[in-house]
């Protein structure tokens, strides 16, 4: 079987409401939808959801990169993933969203070729995983009401964006903890907002609210700072923007600079590199979370959930972006059961239906 055609189109889906983090605000999802056709009539679906605040990519650049990289893949067997991975790497430096879109579509095809759901192809440890749900930066009272609603809807872990002012962050977390009670978990994400010393100061103040972990307290490039926070914080530290690839993960785990790593397909270039990151982390005794860009639809989320369920070292999920979109491009794929539980389809590949 050979790849015969790669189609890409731009899609813009509005969010139900704007989403604010310390780096900026987004109000719609801009996606590059990819269909990879084969000479035997199978079609694989993928998406590149360019998160400009995180990866610096935009929709136009992602579409162009998919076109440029895609030309090199015509005539290649979609089962030859390692070959595809290195062809993509030679065709373009970086461009992780574009590569993720192609990688996801190839994985969807592989499931369809073997007539198996992707989570089984990727390891099959489980067919489901629990996700947290995120509340963005907003007035403390508003975030507390939202968090309470999410718990009532079946979630048990709230991820809270922080990094506005110290007073507002502390008030937000205090009100959320009192609104959701002691049994539910709170994880926080500073999206690079603090210096290392500010982070340690803040985390000492926030520790009384029983915080499970903090994501990316310092700038992405500040590995010394990340190590300082990990060694001095009462709250475990997860790297997000500091880890794009398995090479980044290797540097951090060798230095014991983090407690956890957040893997995202749009940062690393797809499932193949995501597996490599998890392998590096697992060997170092570091558990991973599978996250998503705020722009991802149920295509990217289904691909990520398939890997998150399939391997044991991915113990957490932050796969909630599709809940925030006004509409989804596909039916099927991962389904939410009782809020937090993401259950994968038993249909071949991603199980997405047009
Ligand atoms: Mg994050």
JSON list of C-alpha atoms in Angstrom, two decimals, residues 6 18 81 164:
[
{"chain": "A", "resi": 6, "resn": "UNK", "atom": "CA", "xyz": [-2.31, 14.29, 0.95]},
{"chain": "A", "resi": 18, "resn": "UNK", "atom": "CA", "xyz": [-12.30, 32.93, 25.23]},
{"chain": "A", "resi": 81, "resn": "UNK", "atom": "CA", "xyz": [6.61, 4.97, 10.03]},
{"chain": "A", "resi": 164, "resn": "UNK", "atom": "CA", "xyz": [-1.56, 36.81, 36.81]}
]
